[in-house]
């Protein structure tokens, strides 16, 4: 049983890397566009932190957070986005586009789970620019932070995994909606706007809003909680947010599969 | 032995009606009129192992819906389907590992990279052992004359070359059943011929094919049995020979005479086209008028200068079946 499970995980990873290689080869067929897109993505991602620098430059601040701490939070947030977008969030666009064109059928005739096929065929190399931007900002901010205990790094890594889980759950909801709500690209914009609350420390929001982004949609796990863990700041409600993240993932999986069942295909 | 069993298969869709005028479009933003469409109405049939079936029907008849249910893409509203012991929509992952599909209007190849890279991706997805993969690919590439093609980017290939690669893509995992949806659409006669040859060759090896097409030449060249659907129901299910006899023992005749045609207005003759008073095309019903008697009389009255007699075109029969109200 265990062996079978390991073998199927190995298969999953093997297919994923093959899909990634194929997608990269496709994108690299147009070299100029490949590099330009990555650079543009990286620059666009750094706009948010630029606003933070302006705020601090003008004497204002986020209460309880130093400039380099906010940058570290935003670096964490961008890092999470930089991993999620190229490696699995592409499933949202992939699904919306394929459902609209009628080529989603081609994924359903493959002997793999529809979720796996949606991810394999959606690796987005352009979004690697987001990852580079996230890494640059994270390490730039880290330079101003004194040496951190190992335990902080451990908790940070754990919470970072939870931030990816939350991102993945978001992706599942949007992909599910994309299956039944044909051609609705606004879903994506709503998601981006909602997610942007994760760019700022949780403490700057009202108590009610803090509860929402902790207990209902755990956006605070995208940047605020992992950065707080790394900096040794207070993390009230972190266990609730982690539980909420798991719940969000399970609900997302259920929702995705429910919507996939309702797929009607395009006319033939 | 039946490899596909379909029993009372029904599929209904909910669509929304919208008028053509701006006022109606505006109204539909708030109130939409629901419409239930019965795409399939209790369709039943069986297909044996190794058969090559032509699955025909006019646009919107329900053939694509049937195909999508049989390939596990759609869930039916009711009825049962059992293919190789699987229920397609319940055991989808295990089931689709044993089938292949070629969609003439939807490509499985990746546009910017060579077909070979797409084949390799399929090897991973289907978990095809390296040796089997190389052997099958080599055989198919040789059979379809694609040796120099598979390493070129797909976007540089002609439609015919691309379609041949689609076949390899669909058959690398050696499926037992292959669904073909308009596989020769837009192809020239040479490419069509090559693809038909390939299908027949694979069918000889035991692969079952279900061919959906509007190209009746494909059906005449390939299918031994034909299922015709119209308005969500099966209106014909029998052999090609029976299909040819469907409208009775009739012949298609074209004649040119030296003198004006005078004896065409009689029972058993249906004039299709009168080119001039000395040239005509018509259908001859042999159950009402014997061929030798007809030729003798025509020659005596008008003096035949040229004549061709052929079986009734399959297109005429299909048109009749499509035109019938169920």
Coordinates of C-alpha atoms in Angstrom, one line a residue:
Chain A
X1 CA 0.0 0.0 0.0
X2 CA 2.8 2.4 1.1
X3 CA 4.9 1.4 -1.9
X4 CA 2.0 2.0 -4.2
X5 CA 1.5 5.5 -2.7
X6 CA 5.2 6.3 -3.1
X7 CA 5.2 5.2 -6.6
X8 CA 2.1 7.3 -7.5
X9 CA 3.7 10.4 -5.8
X10 CA 6.9 9.7 -7.9
X11 CA 4.7 9.4 -11.0
X12 CA 3.0 12.7 -10.2
X13 CA 6.3 14.5 -9.8
X14 CA 7.7 12.9 -12.9
X15 CA 4.7 14.0 -15.0
X16 CA 4.8 17.4 -13.4
X17 CA 8.4 18.0 -14.4
X18 CA 7.8 16.7 -17.8
X19 CA 4.9 19.1 -18.2
X20 CA 7.1 21.9 -16.9
X21 CA 9.9 21.1 -19.3
X22 CA 7.5 21.0 -22.2
X23 CA 5.9 24.3 -21.2
X24 CA 9.3 26.0 -20.8
X25 CA 10.4 24.7 -24.3
X26 CA 7.2 26.1 -25.7
X27 CA 7.8 29.5 -24.2
X28 CA 11.5 29.6 -25.1
X29 CA 10.5 29.3 -28.8
X30 CA 10.0 33.0 -28.5
X31 CA 13.2 34.1 -26.7
X32 CA 12.6 37.9 -26.7
X33 CA 9.1 37.5 -25.3
X34 CA 10.3 34.9 -22.7
X35 CA 12.8 37.3 -21.1
X36 CA 10.7 40.4 -21.5
X37 CA 7.7 38.8 -19.8
X38 CA 9.8 37.7 -16.9
X39 CA 11.4 41.1 -16.4
X40 CA 8.0 42.9 -16.6
X41 CA 6.4 40.4 -14.1
X42 CA 9.3 41.0 -11.7
X43 CA 9.1 44.8 -11.9
X44 CA 5.3 44.9 -11.5
X45 CA 5.6 42.7 -8.4
X46 CA 7.9 45.3 -6.8
X47 CA 5.4 48.2 -7.1
X48 CA 3.7 47.2 -3.7
X49 CA 6.9 47.3 -1.7
X50 CA 7.8 50.6 -3.5
X51 CA 4.7 52.2 -1.9
X52 CA 5.9 50.9 1.5
X53 CA 9.3 52.6 0.9
X54 CA 7.5 55.9 0.0
X55 CA 5.3 55.7 3.2
X56 CA 8.3 55.2 5.4
X57 CA 10.3 57.8 3.5
X58 CA 7.7 60.4 4.3
X59 CA 7.8 59.7 8.0
X60 CA 4.6 57.6 8.2
X61 CA 4.6 53.9 9.2
X62 CA 2.6 50.8 10.0
X63 CA 2.2 50.8 13.8
X64 CA 4.5 48.2 15.4
X65 CA 6.4 47.5 12.3
X66 CA 9.8 48.9 11.2
X67 CA 10.5 49.5 7.5
X68 CA 12.7 46.5 7.0
X69 CA 10.1 44.3 8.8
X70 CA 7.3 45.4 6.5
X71 CA 9.6 44.7 3.5
X72 CA 10.4 41.3 4.9
X73 CA 6.6 40.6 5.2
X74 CA 6.1 41.8 1.7
X75 CA 9.0 39.7 0.5
X76 CA 7.5 36.7 2.1
X77 CA 4.2 37.4 0.5
X78 CA 5.8 37.8 -3.0
X79 CA 7.9 34.7 -2.4
X80 CA 4.7 32.7 -1.7
X81 CA 3.1 34.2 -4.8
X82 CA 6.3 33.6 -6.8
X83 CA 6.1 29.9 -6.0
X84 CA 2.3 29.6 -6.4
X85 CA 1.8 31.4 -9.7
X86 CA 4.3 29.7 -11.9
X87 CA 4.0 26.2 -10.3
X88 CA 0.2 25.7 -9.8
X89 CA -1.9 28.9 -10.0
X90 CA -1.7 28.7 -13.8
X91 CA -4.5 26.1 -13.5
X92 CA -7.0 28.9 -13.1
X93 CA -6.2 30.6 -16.5
X94 CA -5.6 27.2 -18.1
X95 CA -9.1 26.0 -17.1
X96 CA -11.0 29.2 -17.9
X97 CA -9.4 29.3 -21.4
X98 CA -9.8 25.6 -22.1
X99 CA -13.4 25.5 -21.0
X100 CA -14.2 28.5 -23.2
X101 CA -12.4 27.0 -26.2
X102 CA -13.7 23.5 -25.6
X103 CA -10.3 21.9 -25.2
X104 CA -10.9 21.0 -21.6
X105 CA -12.2 17.7 -23.1
X106 CA -8.6 16.9 -24.0
X107 CA -7.6 16.9 -20.3
X108 CA -10.5 14.6 -19.4
X109 CA -9.4 11.9 -21.9
X110 CA -6.1 11.5 -20.1
X111 CA -5.7 8.8 -17.4
X112 CA -4.9 11.2 -14.7
X113 CA -7.0 13.2 -12.2
X114 CA -8.4 16.3 -13.8
X115 CA -6.8 18.4 -11.2
X116 CA -3.4 17.0 -12.0
X117 CA -3.9 17.5 -15.7
X118 CA -5.0 21.1 -15.1
X119 CA -1.8 21.8 -13.2
X120 CA 0.6 19.8 -15.4
X121 CA -0.5 21.7 -18.5
X122 CA -0.4 25.1 -16.8
X123 CA 3.2 25.7 -15.8
X124 CA 3.7 29.5 -16.3
X125 CA 7.3 30.4 -16.9
X126 CA 6.4 34.2 -17.2
X127 CA 5.5 34.1 -13.5
X128 CA 9.1 33.0 -12.6
X129 CA 9.7 36.8 -12.6
X130 CA 7.4 37.0 -9.6
X131 CA 9.6 34.4 -7.8
X132 CA 12.8 36.3 -8.7
X133 CA 11.2 39.6 -7.4
X134 CA 10.1 37.9 -4.2
X135 CA 13.6 36.4 -3.6
X136 CA 15.3 39.8 -4.2
X137 CA 13.0 41.6 -1.8
X138 CA 13.1 38.9 0.8
X139 CA 16.9 38.8 0.9
X140 CA 17.2 42.6 0.7
X141 CA 14.9 43.0 3.7
X142 CA 16.7 40.2 5.6
X143 CA 20.0 42.1 5.4
X144 CA 18.6 44.7 7.9
X145 CA 17.4 42.0 10.3
X146 CA 19.7 40.9 13.1
X147 CA 20.6 37.2 13.3
X148 CA 17.5 35.1 13.9
X149 CA 17.2 31.9 16.0
X150 CA 16.9 28.6 14.2
X151 CA 13.5 28.0 15.8
X152 CA 12.1 31.1 14.2
X153 CA 13.2 29.8 10.8
X154 CA 11.6 26.5 11.5
X155 CA 8.2 28.1 12.4
X156 CA 8.6 30.4 9.4
X157 CA 9.0 27.5 7.0
X158 CA 6.0 25.7 8.5
X159 CA 3.8 28.8 8.1
X160 CA 5.2 29.4 4.6
X161 CA 4.0 25.9 3.6
X162 CA 0.6 26.9 5.0
X163 CA 0.7 30.1 2.9
X164 CA 1.1 27.9 -0.2
X165 CA -1.8 25.7 1.0
X166 CA -4.0 28.7 1.3
X167 CA -2.9 29.9 -2.2
X168 CA -3.7 26.4 -3.6
X169 CA -7.1 26.5 -2.0
X170 CA -7.8 29.9 -3.6
X171 CA -6.7 28.4 -6.9
X172 CA -9.2 25.4 -6.5
X173 CA -12.1 27.8 -5.8
X174 CA -11.3 29.9 -8.9
X175 CA -10.7 26.9 -11.1
X176 CA -13.9 25.4 -10.0
X177 CA -15.8 28.6 -10.8
X178 CA -14.0 28.8 -14.2
X179 CA -15.5 25.4 -15.1
X180 CA -19.1 26.4 -14.7
X181 CA -18.9 30.2 -15.1
X182 CA -17.6 30.1 -18.7
X183 CA -15.2 32.8 -19.8
X184 CA -15.5 34.8 -16.6
X185 CA -12.0 36.4 -16.3
X186 CA -13.2 38.8 -13.5
X187 CA -12.9 35.9 -11.0
X188 CA -9.2 36.3 -11.3
X189 CA -9.2 40.0 -10.6
X190 CA -11.4 39.5 -7.5
X191 CA -8.9 37.0 -6.3
X192 CA -5.9 39.3 -6.8
X193 CA -7.6 42.2 -5.1
X194 CA -8.6 40.0 -2.1
X195 CA -5.1 38.6 -1.9
X196 CA -3.5 42.0 -1.8
X197 CA -4.6 42.5 1.8
X198 CA -1.9 40.0 2.6
X199 CA 0.7 42.6 1.6
X200 CA 0.3 44.5 4.9
X201 CA 0.7 43.6 8.6
X202 CA -2.5 42.1 10.1
X203 CA -2.4 44.6 13.0
X204 CA -3.2 47.6 10.8
X205 CA -6.7 46.3 10.1
X206 CA -9.8 46.6 12.4
X207 CA -10.5 43.7 14.8
X208 CA -13.4 42.5 12.7
X209 CA -11.3 42.5 9.5
X210 CA -8.4 40.8 11.3
X211 CA -10.9 38.0 12.3
X212 CA -12.1 37.6 8.7
X213 CA -8.5 37.3 7.3
X214 CA -7.6 34.9 10.0
X215 CA -10.7 32.7 10.5
X216 CA -12.7 32.9 7.3
X217 CA -10.3 33.4 4.5
X218 CA -6.8 33.0 6.0
X219 CA -5.0 35.7 4.0
X220 CA -2.9 36.6 7.0
X221 CA -1.0 33.3 6.4
X222 CA 0.2 34.7 3.1
X223 CA 2.7 37.1 4.7
X224 CA 1.8 38.5 8.1
X225 CA 2.0 35.3 10.1
X226 CA 5.2 33.8 8.5
X227 CA 7.0 37.1 8.8
X228 CA 5.9 37.5 12.4
X229 CA 7.2 34.1 13.1
X230 CA 10.6 34.9 11.6
X231 CA 10.8 38.2 13.5
X232 CA 9.6 36.7 16.7
X233 CA 6.5 39.0 16.9
X234 CA 3.1 38.0 18.5
X235 CA 1.0 35.6 16.4
X236 CA -2.4 35.6 18.1
X237 CA -4.8 33.3 16.3
X238 CA -2.1 31.5 14.2
X239 CA -3.4 28.0 15.1
X240 CA -6.9 29.0 14.1
X241 CA -5.6 30.4 10.8
X242 CA -3.7 27.1 10.2
X243 CA -6.8 25.1 10.9
X244 CA -8.8 27.4 8.7
X245 CA -6.3 27.0 5.9
X246 CA -6.7 23.2 6.0
X247 CA -10.5 23.6 6.1
X248 CA -10.2 26.0 3.2
X249 CA -8.1 23.4 1.2
X250 CA -10.6 20.6 1.9
X251 CA -13.5 22.8 0.9
X252 CA -11.7 23.9 -2.2
X253 CA -11.0 20.3 -3.2
X254 CA -14.6 19.4 -2.7
X255 CA -15.8 22.5 -4.6
X256 CA -13.4 21.8 -7.5
X257 CA -14.5 18.2 -8.0
X258 CA -18.2 19.2 -7.6
X259 CA -17.8 21.8 -10.4
X260 CA -15.8 19.4 -12.6
X261 CA -18.8 17.1 -12.4
X262 CA -21.0 19.8 -13.8
X263 CA -18.8 20.4 -16.8
X264 CA -20.9 20.7 -19.9
X265 CA -18.3 20.9 -22.7
X266 CA -18.6 23.1 -25.7
X267 CA -20.7 22.3 -28.8
X268 CA -19.2 19.7 -31.1
Chain B
X1 CA -18.6 -10.1 -28.3
X2 CA -19.8 -6.6 -27.3
X3 CA -17.1 -4.3 -26.2
X4 CA -19.5 -1.3 -25.9
X5 CA -23.0 -1.6 -24.4
X6 CA -25.2 1.5 -24.3
X7 CA -28.7 1.2 -22.9
X8 CA -31.4 3.9 -22.8
X9 CA -28.8 6.7 -22.7
X10 CA -30.4 10.1 -22.1
X11 CA -28.8 13.5 -21.7
X12 CA -30.6 16.8 -21.2
X13 CA -29.0 20.2 -21.1
X14 CA -30.4 23.4 -19.7
X15 CA -29.8 26.4 -22.0
X16 CA -31.1 29.9 -21.9
X17 CA -32.9 31.5 -24.8
X18 CA -32.0 35.0 -25.8
X19 CA -33.6 37.1 -28.5
X20 CA -31.7 38.8 -31.4
X21 CA -32.7 42.4 -30.7
X22 CA -31.0 44.8 -28.3
X23 CA -34.1 45.0 -26.2
X24 CA -34.2 41.2 -25.8
X25 CA -30.5 41.2 -25.0
X26 CA -31.1 43.8 -22.3
X27 CA -34.0 41.9 -21.0
X28 CA -32.0 38.7 -20.8
X29 CA -29.6 40.4 -18.4
X30 CA -32.3 40.2 -15.8
X31 CA -34.8 37.5 -16.9
X32 CA -33.6 34.5 -18.8
X33 CA -35.9 32.0 -20.4
X34 CA -34.8 28.5 -19.5
X35 CA -35.0 25.8 -22.1
X36 CA -34.4 22.1 -21.5
X37 CA -32.8 20.5 -24.5
X38 CA -33.0 16.7 -24.9
X39 CA -29.8 15.9 -26.6
X40 CA -30.2 12.1 -26.3
X41 CA -33.5 10.3 -25.9
X42 CA -33.0 6.7 -24.6
X43 CA -30.3 5.7 -27.1
X44 CA -29.3 2.0 -27.1
X45 CA -26.7 0.1 -29.2
X46 CA -23.9 -2.4 -28.9
X47 CA -20.5 -2.5 -30.6
X48 CA -18.4 -5.6 -31.0
X49 CA -14.7 -5.9 -30.5
X50 CA -12.7 -5.0 -33.7
X51 CA -15.7 -3.2 -35.4
X52 CA -15.3 0.0 -37.4
X53 CA -18.4 2.0 -37.0
X54 CA -19.6 5.1 -38.8
X55 CA -21.5 7.3 -36.3
X56 CA -23.4 9.8 -38.4
X57 CA -25.9 12.5 -37.9
X58 CA -26.6 16.1 -38.9
X59 CA -25.3 19.0 -36.7
X60 CA -27.0 19.0 -33.3
X61 CA -28.3 15.5 -33.7
X62 CA -26.6 14.2 -30.5
X63 CA -23.6 12.4 -31.9
X64 CA -20.9 14.5 -30.2
X65 CA -22.9 14.3 -26.9
X66 CA -22.9 10.5 -27.3
X67 CA -19.2 10.5 -28.1
X68 CA -18.4 12.7 -25.1
X69 CA -20.3 10.4 -22.7
X70 CA -18.6 7.4 -24.2
X71 CA -15.2 9.0 -23.7
X72 CA -16.0 9.9 -20.0
X73 CA -16.1 13.6 -20.7
X74 CA -19.8 14.1 -19.8
X75 CA -22.1 12.5 -17.3
X76 CA -25.4 11.3 -18.7
X77 CA -28.8 12.2 -17.3
X78 CA -29.9 8.6 -17.2
X79 CA -29.2 5.2 -18.8
X80 CA -26.2 3.0 -18.7
X81 CA -22.9 2.6 -20.6
X82 CA -20.5 -0.3 -20.1
X83 CA -17.3 -0.3 -22.1
X84 CA -14.7 -3.0 -21.5
X85 CA -16.3 -3.5 -18.1
X86 CA -16.0 0.2 -17.2
X87 CA -18.6 2.9 -16.7
X88 CA -16.8 5.8 -18.4
X89 CA -17.8 8.6 -16.1
X90 CA -17.3 6.6 -12.9
X91 CA -14.1 4.8 -13.7
X92 CA -12.8 7.6 -15.9
X93 CA -9.0 7.4 -15.1
X94 CA -8.7 3.6 -15.5
X95 CA -11.1 3.6 -18.5
X96 CA -9.4 6.3 -20.6
X97 CA -6.1 4.6 -20.3
X98 CA -7.6 2.0 -22.7
X99 CA -9.1 4.4 -25.3
X100 CA -7.7 7.0 -27.7
X101 CA -9.4 10.0 -29.3
X102 CA -8.7 12.2 -32.3
X103 CA -10.6 15.4 -32.6
X104 CA -10.2 17.0 -36.0
X105 CA -10.9 20.4 -34.6
X106 CA -9.1 20.2 -31.3
X107 CA -5.4 19.5 -31.3
X108 CA -3.6 17.5 -28.6
X109 CA -0.2 18.7 -30.0
X110 CA 1.6 21.6 -28.5
X111 CA 1.9 24.3 -31.2
X112 CA 5.4 25.7 -30.6
X113 CA 7.3 22.5 -30.1
X114 CA 7.9 19.5 -32.3
X115 CA 5.3 16.6 -32.1
X116 CA 8.0 14.4 -30.7
X117 CA 8.0 16.4 -27.5
X118 CA 4.2 16.1 -27.2
X119 CA 4.6 12.3 -27.7
X120 CA 7.1 12.2 -24.9
X121 CA 4.7 14.1 -22.6
X122 CA 2.1 11.5 -23.5
X123 CA 4.5 8.8 -22.6
X124 CA 4.8 10.2 -19.1
X125 CA 1.1 10.7 -18.7
X126 CA 0.2 7.2 -19.9
X127 CA 3.3 5.7 -18.2
X128 CA 4.3 3.9 -21.4
X129 CA 7.5 1.8 -20.9
X130 CA 10.4 3.2 -22.9
X131 CA 10.9 0.2 -25.2
X132 CA 7.2 -0.1 -26.1
X133 CA 7.0 3.7 -26.7
X134 CA 10.0 3.7 -29.1
X135 CA 8.7 0.6 -30.9
X136 CA 5.2 1.9 -31.3
X137 CA 6.3 5.3 -32.3
X138 CA 8.8 4.0 -34.9
X139 CA 6.1 1.8 -36.5
X140 CA 3.5 4.6 -36.7
X141 CA 6.0 7.2 -37.9
X142 CA 7.1 4.9 -40.7
X143 CA 3.6 3.9 -41.6
X144 CA 2.5 7.6 -41.9
X145 CA 5.8 8.8 -43.6
X146 CA 6.6 11.2 -40.7
X147 CA 10.3 10.5 -40.2
X148 CA 11.4 14.0 -41.2
X149 CA 8.3 15.7 -39.7
X150 CA 8.2 14.8 -36.0
X151 CA 11.2 17.0 -35.1
X152 CA 9.9 20.1 -36.7
X153 CA 7.8 22.6 -34.6
X154 CA 4.1 21.8 -35.0
X155 CA 3.3 25.3 -36.2
X156 CA 5.4 24.7 -39.3
X157 CA 3.6 21.5 -40.3
X158 CA 0.8 21.3 -42.9
X159 CA -2.7 20.3 -41.8
X160 CA -2.2 16.8 -43.2
X161 CA 1.1 16.3 -41.3
X162 CA -0.4 17.6 -38.1
X163 CA -3.4 15.3 -38.4
X164 CA -1.2 12.3 -38.9
X165 CA 0.7 13.3 -35.7
X166 CA -2.6 13.6 -33.9
X167 CA -3.2 9.9 -34.7
X168 CA 0.2 8.9 -33.3
X169 CA -0.6 11.0 -30.2
X170 CA -3.9 9.2 -29.7
X171 CA -2.5 5.7 -30.3
X172 CA 0.9 5.6 -28.7
X173 CA -0.5 3.8 -25.6
X174 CA -2.1 1.2 -27.9
X175 CA -5.7 1.8 -27.0
X176 CA -8.3 -0.9 -27.6
X177 CA -10.9 1.6 -28.8
X178 CA -10.3 4.8 -30.7
X179 CA -12.9 7.6 -31.1
X180 CA -12.5 9.7 -34.2
X181 CA -14.3 13.0 -34.5
X182 CA -14.0 14.5 -38.0
X183 CA -10.4 13.1 -38.4
X184 CA -10.1 14.1 -42.1
X185 CA -11.7 17.6 -42.0
X186 CA -9.9 20.0 -44.3
X187 CA -7.4 17.4 -45.7
X188 CA -6.4 16.9 -49.3
X189 CA -7.1 13.6 -51.0
X190 CA -3.6 12.2 -50.5
X191 CA -3.6 12.9 -46.8
X192 CA -7.1 11.5 -46.5
X193 CA -6.1 8.4 -48.3
X194 CA -3.0 7.9 -46.0
X195 CA -5.1 8.3 -42.9
X196 CA -7.8 6.0 -44.1
X197 CA -5.1 3.4 -44.9
X198 CA -3.7 3.8 -41.4
X199 CA -7.1 3.4 -39.7
X200 CA -7.8 0.2 -41.7
X201 CA -4.3 -1.2 -40.9
X202 CA -4.9 -0.5 -37.1
X203 CA -8.4 -2.0 -37.3
X204 CA -7.0 -5.2 -38.9
X205 CA -4.7 -5.5 -35.8
X206 CA -7.9 -5.5 -33.6
X207 CA -8.5 -1.9 -32.6
X208 CA -12.1 -0.9 -32.5
X209 CA -12.9 2.5 -34.2
X210 CA -15.9 4.7 -33.8
X211 CA -15.9 7.3 -36.5
X212 CA -17.9 10.5 -36.4
X213 CA -17.8 12.5 -39.6
X214 CA -19.7 14.5 -42.2
X215 CA -17.4 13.2 -44.9
X216 CA -19.4 10.3 -46.4
X217 CA -16.4 9.2 -48.4
X218 CA -14.7 8.3 -45.1
X219 CA -17.7 6.3 -44.2
X220 CA -17.8 4.5 -47.5
X221 CA -14.1 3.7 -47.4
X222 CA -13.9 2.7 -43.8
X223 CA -17.1 1.7 -42.0
X224 CA -18.7 -1.7 -42.2
X225 CA -21.6 -0.7 -40.0
X226 CA -23.3 2.7 -39.7
X227 CA -25.3 4.2 -36.9
X228 CA -27.3 7.3 -37.8
X229 CA -28.7 9.6 -35.0
X230 CA -31.1 12.4 -35.6
X231 CA -33.0 14.5 -33.0
X232 CA -31.3 12.5 -30.2
X233 CA -32.5 9.1 -31.4
X234 CA -31.1 6.3 -33.5
X235 CA -32.8 6.3 -36.9
X236 CA -30.6 3.7 -38.6
X237 CA -28.2 1.0 -37.2
X238 CA -27.1 -1.6 -39.7
X239 CA -24.4 -2.6 -42.2
X240 CA -23.2 -0.4 -45.1
X241 CA -24.8 -2.7 -47.6
X242 CA -28.1 -2.4 -45.8
X243 CA -27.7 1.4 -45.8
X244 CA -27.2 1.4 -49.6
X245 CA -30.5 -0.5 -49.9
X246 CA -32.2 1.7 -47.5
X247 CA -34.2 3.6 -50.1
X248 CA -35.0 0.4 -52.0
X249 CA -33.3 -1.1 -55.1
X250 CA -32.5 2.1 -56.9
X251 CA -29.9 3.3 -59.4
X252 CA -28.6 6.6 -60.2
X253 CA -28.6 7.2 -64.0
X254 CA -27.2 9.9 -66.2
X255 CA -28.1 9.8 -69.9
X256 CA -27.4 11.8 -73.1
X257 CA -29.4 11.1 -76.2
X258 CA -29.4 12.1 -79.9
X259 CA -33.1 12.8 -80.0
X260 CA -35.1 14.7 -77.3
X261 CA -35.9 12.6 -74.2
X262 CA -39.5 11.6 -74.2
X263 CA -40.0 8.6 -71.9
X264 CA -39.0 10.0 -68.5
X265 CA -42.4 10.8 -67.2
X266 CA -43.4 7.3 -66.0
X267 CA -43.6 5.5 -62.7
X268 CA -40.2 4.4 -61.3
X269 CA -38.3 7.4 -62.6
X270 CA -37.5 10.4 -60.4
X271 CA -35.9 13.2 -62.4
X272 CA -33.2 14.9 -60.4
X273 CA -31.8 17.3 -63.0
X274 CA -32.7 18.1 -66.6
X275 CA -29.6 19.6 -68.2
X276 CA -31.3 19.9 -71.6
X277 CA -34.0 18.2 -73.6
X278 CA -31.3 15.6 -74.5
X279 CA -29.4 15.2 -71.2
X280 CA -30.8 14.3 -67.7
X281 CA -29.9 12.8 -64.3
X282 CA -32.5 10.7 -62.5
X283 CA -33.2 7.9 -60.0
X284 CA -34.5 4.6 -61.3
X285 CA -36.5 2.4 -59.0
X286 CA -35.8 -1.2 -60.2
X287 CA -38.6 -2.6 -58.2
X288 CA -41.0 -0.7 -60.5
X289 CA -39.1 -0.6 -63.8
X290 CA -36.7 -3.2 -65.1
X291 CA -33.4 -1.9 -66.2
X292 CA -33.2 -3.8 -69.5
X293 CA -36.7 -2.7 -70.5
X294 CA -36.0 0.9 -69.6
X295 CA -32.8 1.0 -71.6
X296 CA -34.5 -0.7 -74.6
X297 CA -37.4 1.7 -74.6
X298 CA -35.1 4.8 -74.1
X299 CA -32.8 3.7 -77.0
X300 CA -35.7 3.1 -79.3
X301 CA -37.4 6.5 -78.6
X302 CA -34.4 8.8 -78.1
X303 CA -31.2 6.9 -79.2
X304 CA -28.7 6.8 -76.4
X305 CA -25.3 8.5 -77.1
X306 CA -23.9 8.2 -73.5
X307 CA -25.1 6.6 -70.3
X308 CA -23.8 5.9 -66.8
X309 CA -25.6 3.7 -64.2
X310 CA -24.4 3.7 -60.6
X311 CA -25.6 2.7 -57.2
X312 CA -27.5 5.4 -55.4
X313 CA -25.0 7.9 -53.8
X314 CA -24.7 7.4 -50.1
X315 CA -25.3 11.1 -49.7
X316 CA -28.8 10.8 -51.1
X317 CA -29.6 8.1 -48.5
X318 CA -28.1 10.0 -45.7
X319 CA -30.0 13.1 -46.7
X320 CA -33.2 11.1 -46.6
X321 CA -32.4 9.8 -43.1
X322 CA -31.4 13.3 -41.8
X323 CA -34.5 14.8 -43.3
X324 CA -36.9 12.4 -41.6
X325 CA -38.9 13.6 -38.6
X326 CA -38.6 11.2 -35.7

